[in-house]
Amino acid sequence: MRVLVVEDEEKLAALIRQGLEQRGLAVDVADAGEEALWRAGSTAYDAIVLDVMLPGIDGFEVCRRLREDEVWTPILMLTARDAVEDRVEGLDGGADDYLTKPFAFPELEARLRALARRGDEPRPPVLESGGLRLDPAASSVERDGTPIELSRIEFAMLETFMRRPGRALTRVELLEHV
């Protein structure tokens, strides 16, 4: 597995790199948002570990730009910013997971393995198929402009199907995503 770690604190970046490399992962490190955009756009990574507080453009903006550029590599935000609003901003901005510092290294590892299993399938912020439009951030669904009310589970299932068009999903896959 190849991971990009975006962290401006040199000691923490070195510790993460060393820990992941000891477990057999290939790791690149970027210490600024601009460098992260360049690396993520030019190299196929299995996952990106992204700090929020970076010099230049912050991690939230890096995440948004990567998704706008259709870079679908799974992103794990790793940051000291633990307010609910920050977590919501990160996840709604395109991150796949959010872990706060301080963290347990085995948990970081497990989350990276889970993200790598998901792969880099396209995950646009708003899903559309025919006249159906699903907006995960707003938790809304409409058909030809008419709102449709769904339960939380129905919404999650519809999102799972819309993110995997034309694929038959196993029961385990459905349970994993719902």
PDB file of C-alpha atoms in Angstrom:
ATOM      1  CA  MET A   1       0.000   0.000   0.000  1.00  0.00           C
ATOM      2  CA  ARG A   2       1.263   3.481  -0.887  1.00  0.00           C
ATOM      3  CA  VAL A   3       0.294   6.391   1.398  1.00  0.00           C
ATOM      4  CA  LEU A   4       0.772  10.142   1.184  1.00  0.00           C
ATOM      5  CA  VAL A   5       1.156  11.776   4.606  1.00  0.00           C
ATOM      6  CA  VAL A   6       0.500  15.528   4.589  1.00  0.00           C
ATOM      7  CA  GLU A   7       1.779  16.921   7.879  1.00  0.00           C
ATOM      8  CA  ASP A   8       3.749  20.111   8.580  1.00  0.00           C
ATOM      9  CA  GLU A   9       4.977  19.069  12.039  1.00  0.00           C
ATOM     10  CA  GLU A  10       8.289  17.472  11.109  1.00  0.00           C
ATOM     11  CA  LYS A  11       8.578  15.145  14.131  1.00  0.00           C
ATOM     12  CA  LEU A  12       5.022  13.835  13.816  1.00  0.00           C
ATOM     13  CA  ALA A  13       5.423  13.317  10.061  1.00  0.00           C
ATOM     14  CA  ALA A  14       8.616  11.341  10.701  1.00  0.00           C
ATOM     15  CA  LEU A  15       6.938   9.192  13.368  1.00  0.00           C
ATOM     16  CA  ILE A  16       3.964   8.408  11.127  1.00  0.00           C
ATOM     17  CA  ARG A  17       6.258   7.649   8.196  1.00  0.00           C
ATOM     18  CA  GLN A  18       8.473   5.380  10.300  1.00  0.00           C
ATOM     19  CA  GLY A  19       5.514   3.531  11.823  1.00  0.00           C
ATOM     20  CA  LEU A  20       3.858   2.909   8.464  1.00  0.00           C
ATOM     21  CA  GLU A  21       7.112   1.895   6.763  1.00  0.00           C
ATOM     22  CA  GLN A  22       7.814  -0.611   9.575  1.00  0.00           C
ATOM     23  CA  ARG A  23       4.504  -2.214   8.665  1.00  0.00           C
ATOM     24  CA  GLY A  24       5.537  -2.530   5.018  1.00  0.00           C
ATOM     25  CA  LEU A  25       3.797   0.517   3.524  1.00  0.00           C
ATOM     26  CA  ALA A  26       5.420   2.902   1.051  1.00  0.00           C
ATOM     27  CA  VAL A  27       5.121   6.454   2.384  1.00  0.00           C
ATOM     28  CA  ASP A  28       5.645   9.886   0.835  1.00  0.00           C
ATOM     29  CA  VAL A  29       5.474  13.025   2.980  1.00  0.00           C
ATOM     30  CA  ALA A  30       4.346  16.529   2.016  1.00  0.00           C
ATOM     31  CA  ASP A  31       4.572  19.445   4.454  1.00  0.00           C
ATOM     32  CA  ALA A  32       2.319  21.976   2.704  1.00  0.00           C
ATOM     33  CA  GLY A  33      -1.037  22.035   0.929  1.00  0.00           C
ATOM     34  CA  GLU A  34       0.358  22.978  -2.467  1.00  0.00           C
ATOM     35  CA  GLU A  35       2.850  20.100  -2.386  1.00  0.00           C
ATOM     36  CA  ALA A  36       0.039  17.721  -1.374  1.00  0.00           C
ATOM     37  CA  LEU A  37      -2.033  18.777  -4.393  1.00  0.00           C
ATOM     38  CA  TRP A  38       0.911  18.223  -6.713  1.00  0.00           C
ATOM     39  CA  ARG A  39       1.845  14.820  -5.259  1.00  0.00           C
ATOM     40  CA  ALA A  40      -1.734  13.522  -5.064  1.00  0.00           C
ATOM     41  CA  GLY A  41      -2.418  14.649  -8.615  1.00  0.00           C
ATOM     42  CA  SER A  42       0.684  13.006 -10.061  1.00  0.00           C
ATOM     43  CA  THR A  43       0.997   9.739  -8.089  1.00  0.00           C
ATOM     44  CA  ALA A  44      -1.487   6.931  -7.506  1.00  0.00           C
ATOM     45  CA  TYR A  45      -1.834   6.555  -3.735  1.00  0.00           C
ATOM     46  CA  ASP A  46      -3.985   4.030  -1.908  1.00  0.00           C
ATOM     47  CA  ALA A  47      -4.740   6.579   0.828  1.00  0.00           C
ATOM     48  CA  ILE A  48      -3.899  10.116   1.937  1.00  0.00           C
ATOM     49  CA  VAL A  49      -3.414  11.142   5.582  1.00  0.00           C
ATOM     50  CA  LEU A  50      -4.164  14.867   5.602  1.00  0.00           C
ATOM     51  CA  ASP A  51      -3.597  17.375   8.412  1.00  0.00           C
ATOM     52  CA  VAL A  52      -5.966  20.358   8.469  1.00  0.00           C
ATOM     53  CA  MET A  53      -3.656  23.072   9.753  1.00  0.00           C
ATOM     54  CA  LEU A  54      -1.040  23.453   7.026  1.00  0.00           C
ATOM     55  CA  PRO A  55       0.998  26.399   5.769  1.00  0.00           C
ATOM     56  CA  GLY A  56      -0.483  27.920   2.623  1.00  0.00           C
ATOM     57  CA  ILE A  57      -3.779  26.290   1.809  1.00  0.00           C
ATOM     58  CA  ASP A  58      -5.299  24.259   4.641  1.00  0.00           C
ATOM     59  CA  GLY A  59      -6.311  20.601   4.563  1.00  0.00           C
ATOM     60  CA  PHE A  60     -10.001  21.379   4.048  1.00  0.00           C
ATOM     61  CA  GLU A  61      -9.157  23.285   0.856  1.00  0.00           C
ATOM     62  CA  VAL A  62      -6.698  20.596  -0.290  1.00  0.00           C
ATOM     63  CA  CYS A  63      -9.441  17.993   0.089  1.00  0.00           C
ATOM     64  CA  ARG A  64     -11.999  20.117  -1.806  1.00  0.00           C
ATOM     65  CA  ARG A  65      -9.563  20.783  -4.655  1.00  0.00           C
ATOM     66  CA  LEU A  66      -8.599  17.135  -4.989  1.00  0.00           C
ATOM     67  CA  ARG A  67     -12.252  16.153  -5.297  1.00  0.00           C
ATOM     68  CA  GLU A  68     -12.898  18.987  -7.794  1.00  0.00           C
ATOM     69  CA  ASP A  69      -9.956  17.634  -9.824  1.00  0.00           C
ATOM     70  CA  GLU A  70     -11.564  14.171  -9.607  1.00  0.00           C
ATOM     71  CA  VAL A  71      -8.783  12.687  -7.489  1.00  0.00           C
ATOM     72  CA  TRP A  72     -10.737  10.009  -5.613  1.00  0.00           C
ATOM     73  CA  THR A  73      -7.955   8.579  -3.449  1.00  0.00           C
ATOM     74  CA  PRO A  74      -9.423   7.917   0.011  1.00  0.00           C
ATOM     75  CA  ILE A  75      -8.574  10.739   2.440  1.00  0.00           C
ATOM     76  CA  LEU A  76      -8.190  10.422   6.203  1.00  0.00           C
ATOM     77  CA  MET A  77      -8.094  13.788   7.943  1.00  0.00           C
ATOM     78  CA  LEU A  78      -5.731  13.608  10.935  1.00  0.00           C
ATOM     79  CA  THR A  79      -5.883  16.754  13.010  1.00  0.00           C
ATOM     80  CA  ALA A  80      -6.056  18.315  16.447  1.00  0.00           C
ATOM     81  CA  ARG A  81      -9.230  20.157  15.405  1.00  0.00           C
ATOM     82  CA  ASP A  82     -11.893  18.062  17.076  1.00  0.00           C
ATOM     83  CA  ALA A  83     -14.977  20.300  17.062  1.00  0.00           C
ATOM     84  CA  VAL A  84     -18.075  18.796  15.479  1.00  0.00           C
ATOM     85  CA  GLU A  85     -18.134  21.658  12.948  1.00  0.00           C
ATOM     86  CA  ASP A  86     -14.575  20.802  11.836  1.00  0.00           C
ATOM     87  CA  ARG A  87     -15.390  17.109  11.429  1.00  0.00           C
ATOM     88  CA  VAL A  88     -18.521  17.971   9.432  1.00  0.00           C
ATOM     89  CA  GLU A  89     -16.579  20.415   7.235  1.00  0.00           C
ATOM     90  CA  GLY A  90     -13.912  17.803   6.534  1.00  0.00           C
ATOM     91  CA  LEU A  91     -16.325  14.999   5.718  1.00  0.00           C
ATOM     92  CA  ASP A  92     -18.650  17.206   3.671  1.00  0.00           C
ATOM     93  CA  GLY A  93     -15.610  18.582   1.844  1.00  0.00           C
ATOM     94  CA  GLY A  94     -14.786  15.124   0.528  1.00  0.00           C
ATOM     95  CA  ALA A  95     -12.782  13.365   3.262  1.00  0.00           C
ATOM     96  CA  ASP A  96     -13.578   9.703   3.805  1.00  0.00           C
ATOM     97  CA  ASP A  97     -12.638   9.589   7.471  1.00  0.00           C
ATOM     98  CA  TYR A  98     -11.588  11.927  10.297  1.00  0.00           C
ATOM     99  CA  LEU A  99      -9.266  11.063  13.189  1.00  0.00           C
ATOM    100  CA  THR A 100      -8.248  13.491  15.929  1.00  0.00           C
ATOM    101  CA  LYS A 101      -4.847  13.909  17.557  1.00  0.00           C
ATOM    102  CA  PRO A 102      -3.633  12.443  19.784  1.00  0.00           C
ATOM    103  CA  PHE A 103      -4.383   9.071  18.229  1.00  0.00           C
ATOM    104  CA  ALA A 104      -3.479   5.427  18.738  1.00  0.00           C
ATOM    105  CA  PHE A 105      -1.254   4.144  15.933  1.00  0.00           C
ATOM    106  CA  PRO A 106      -3.117   0.807  15.599  1.00  0.00           C
ATOM    107  CA  GLU A 107      -6.330   2.776  14.990  1.00  0.00           C
ATOM    108  CA  LEU A 108      -4.646   4.878  12.278  1.00  0.00           C
ATOM    109  CA  GLU A 109      -3.447   1.667  10.653  1.00  0.00           C
ATOM    110  CA  ALA A 110      -6.886   0.039  10.801  1.00  0.00           C
ATOM    111  CA  ARG A 111      -8.557   3.112   9.326  1.00  0.00           C
ATOM    112  CA  LEU A 112      -6.027   3.200   6.473  1.00  0.00           C
ATOM    113  CA  ARG A 113      -6.668  -0.481   5.720  1.00  0.00           C
ATOM    114  CA  ALA A 114     -10.419   0.174   5.662  1.00  0.00           C
ATOM    115  CA  LEU A 115      -9.969   3.141   3.320  1.00  0.00           C
ATOM    116  CA  ALA A 116      -7.702   1.162   0.996  1.00  0.00           C
ATOM    117  CA  ARG A 117     -10.377  -1.552   0.736  1.00  0.00           C
ATOM    118  CA  ARG A 118     -12.821   1.069  -0.550  1.00  0.00           C
ATOM    119  CA  GLY A 119     -10.458   2.006  -3.371  1.00  0.00           C
ATOM    120  CA  ASP A 120     -10.515   5.147  -5.428  1.00  0.00           C
ATOM    121  CA  GLU A 121     -13.914   4.870  -7.047  1.00  0.00           C
ATOM    122  CA  PRO A 122     -15.380   8.255  -7.998  1.00  0.00           C
ATOM    123  CA  ARG A 123     -17.241   9.856  -5.086  1.00  0.00           C
ATOM    124  CA  PRO A 124     -18.711  13.099  -6.396  1.00  0.00           C
ATOM    125  CA  PRO A 125     -20.376  15.279  -3.755  1.00  0.00           C
ATOM    126  CA  VAL A 126     -23.794  15.127  -5.485  1.00  0.00           C
ATOM    127  CA  LEU A 127     -24.954  11.959  -7.241  1.00  0.00           C
ATOM    128  CA  GLU A 128     -27.231  12.077 -10.260  1.00  0.00           C
ATOM    129  CA  SER A 129     -28.787   9.348 -12.357  1.00  0.00           C
ATOM    130  CA  GLY A 130     -31.586  10.051 -14.794  1.00  0.00           C
ATOM    131  CA  GLY A 131     -33.876  12.441 -12.952  1.00  0.00           C
ATOM    132  CA  LEU A 132     -32.745  11.256  -9.518  1.00  0.00           C
ATOM    133  CA  ARG A 133     -30.475  13.589  -7.503  1.00  0.00           C
ATOM    134  CA  LEU A 134     -28.931  12.616  -4.138  1.00  0.00           C
ATOM    135  CA  ASP A 135     -26.993  15.161  -2.068  1.00  0.00           C
ATOM    136  CA  PRO A 136     -25.255  13.380   0.853  1.00  0.00           C
ATOM    137  CA  ALA A 137     -24.158  16.634   2.551  1.00  0.00           C
ATOM    138  CA  ALA A 138     -27.721  17.951   2.635  1.00  0.00           C
ATOM    139  CA  SER A 139     -29.242  14.473   3.168  1.00  0.00           C
ATOM    140  CA  SER A 140     -31.693  15.181   0.387  1.00  0.00           C
ATOM    141  CA  VAL A 141     -33.093  13.204  -2.528  1.00  0.00           C
ATOM    142  CA  GLU A 142     -35.229  14.499  -5.379  1.00  0.00           C
ATOM    143  CA  ARG A 143     -36.716  13.054  -8.523  1.00  0.00           C
ATOM    144  CA  ASP A 144     -37.138  15.624 -11.326  1.00  0.00           C
ATOM    145  CA  GLY A 145     -37.050  18.402  -8.695  1.00  0.00           C
ATOM    146  CA  THR A 146     -39.615  16.805  -6.376  1.00  0.00           C
ATOM    147  CA  PRO A 147     -38.243  16.002  -2.895  1.00  0.00           C
ATOM    148  CA  ILE A 148     -38.418  12.385  -1.727  1.00  0.00           C
ATOM    149  CA  GLU A 149     -38.474  11.531   1.983  1.00  0.00           C
ATOM    150  CA  LEU A 150     -36.349   8.511   2.943  1.00  0.00           C
ATOM    151  CA  SER A 151     -35.397   6.918   6.236  1.00  0.00           C
ATOM    152  CA  ARG A 152     -31.738   7.013   7.231  1.00  0.00           C
ATOM    153  CA  ILE A 153     -31.237   3.395   6.119  1.00  0.00           C
ATOM    154  CA  GLU A 154     -33.088   3.888   2.826  1.00  0.00           C
ATOM    155  CA  PHE A 155     -30.946   6.964   2.151  1.00  0.00           C
ATOM    156  CA  ALA A 156     -27.714   5.047   2.895  1.00  0.00           C
ATOM    157  CA  MET A 157     -28.761   2.160   0.648  1.00  0.00           C
ATOM    158  CA  LEU A 158     -29.691   4.474  -2.217  1.00  0.00           C
ATOM    159  CA  GLU A 159     -26.355   6.274  -1.882  1.00  0.00           C
ATOM    160  CA  THR A 160     -24.516   2.935  -1.886  1.00  0.00           C
ATOM    161  CA  PHE A 161     -26.277   1.827  -5.081  1.00  0.00           C
ATOM    162  CA  MET A 162     -25.801   5.201  -6.811  1.00  0.00           C
ATOM    163  CA  ARG A 163     -22.059   5.186  -6.043  1.00  0.00           C
ATOM    164  CA  ARG A 164     -21.732   1.758  -7.680  1.00  0.00           C
ATOM    165  CA  PRO A 165     -23.829   1.874 -10.845  1.00  0.00           C
ATOM    166  CA  GLY A 166     -24.181  -1.370 -12.755  1.00  0.00           C
ATOM    167  CA  ARG A 167     -22.625  -3.477  -9.963  1.00  0.00           C
ATOM    168  CA  ALA A 168     -24.320  -6.267  -8.092  1.00  0.00           C
ATOM    169  CA  LEU A 169     -23.502  -5.845  -4.416  1.00  0.00           C
ATOM    170  CA  THR A 170     -23.171  -8.630  -1.912  1.00  0.00           C
ATOM    171  CA  ARG A 171     -25.019  -8.591   1.371  1.00  0.00           C
ATOM    172  CA  VAL A 172     -21.716  -7.958   3.171  1.00  0.00           C
ATOM    173  CA  GLU A 173     -20.931  -4.958   0.938  1.00  0.00           C
ATOM    174  CA  LEU A 174     -24.343  -3.482   1.624  1.00  0.00           C
ATOM    175  CA  LEU A 175     -24.016  -3.966   5.376  1.00  0.00           C
ATOM    176  CA  GLU A 176     -20.508  -2.482   5.305  1.00  0.00           C
ATOM    177  CA  HIS A 177     -21.700   0.704   3.600  1.00  0.00           C
ATOM    178  CA  VAL A 178     -25.081   1.067   5.295  1.00  0.00           C
TER     179      VAL A 178
END
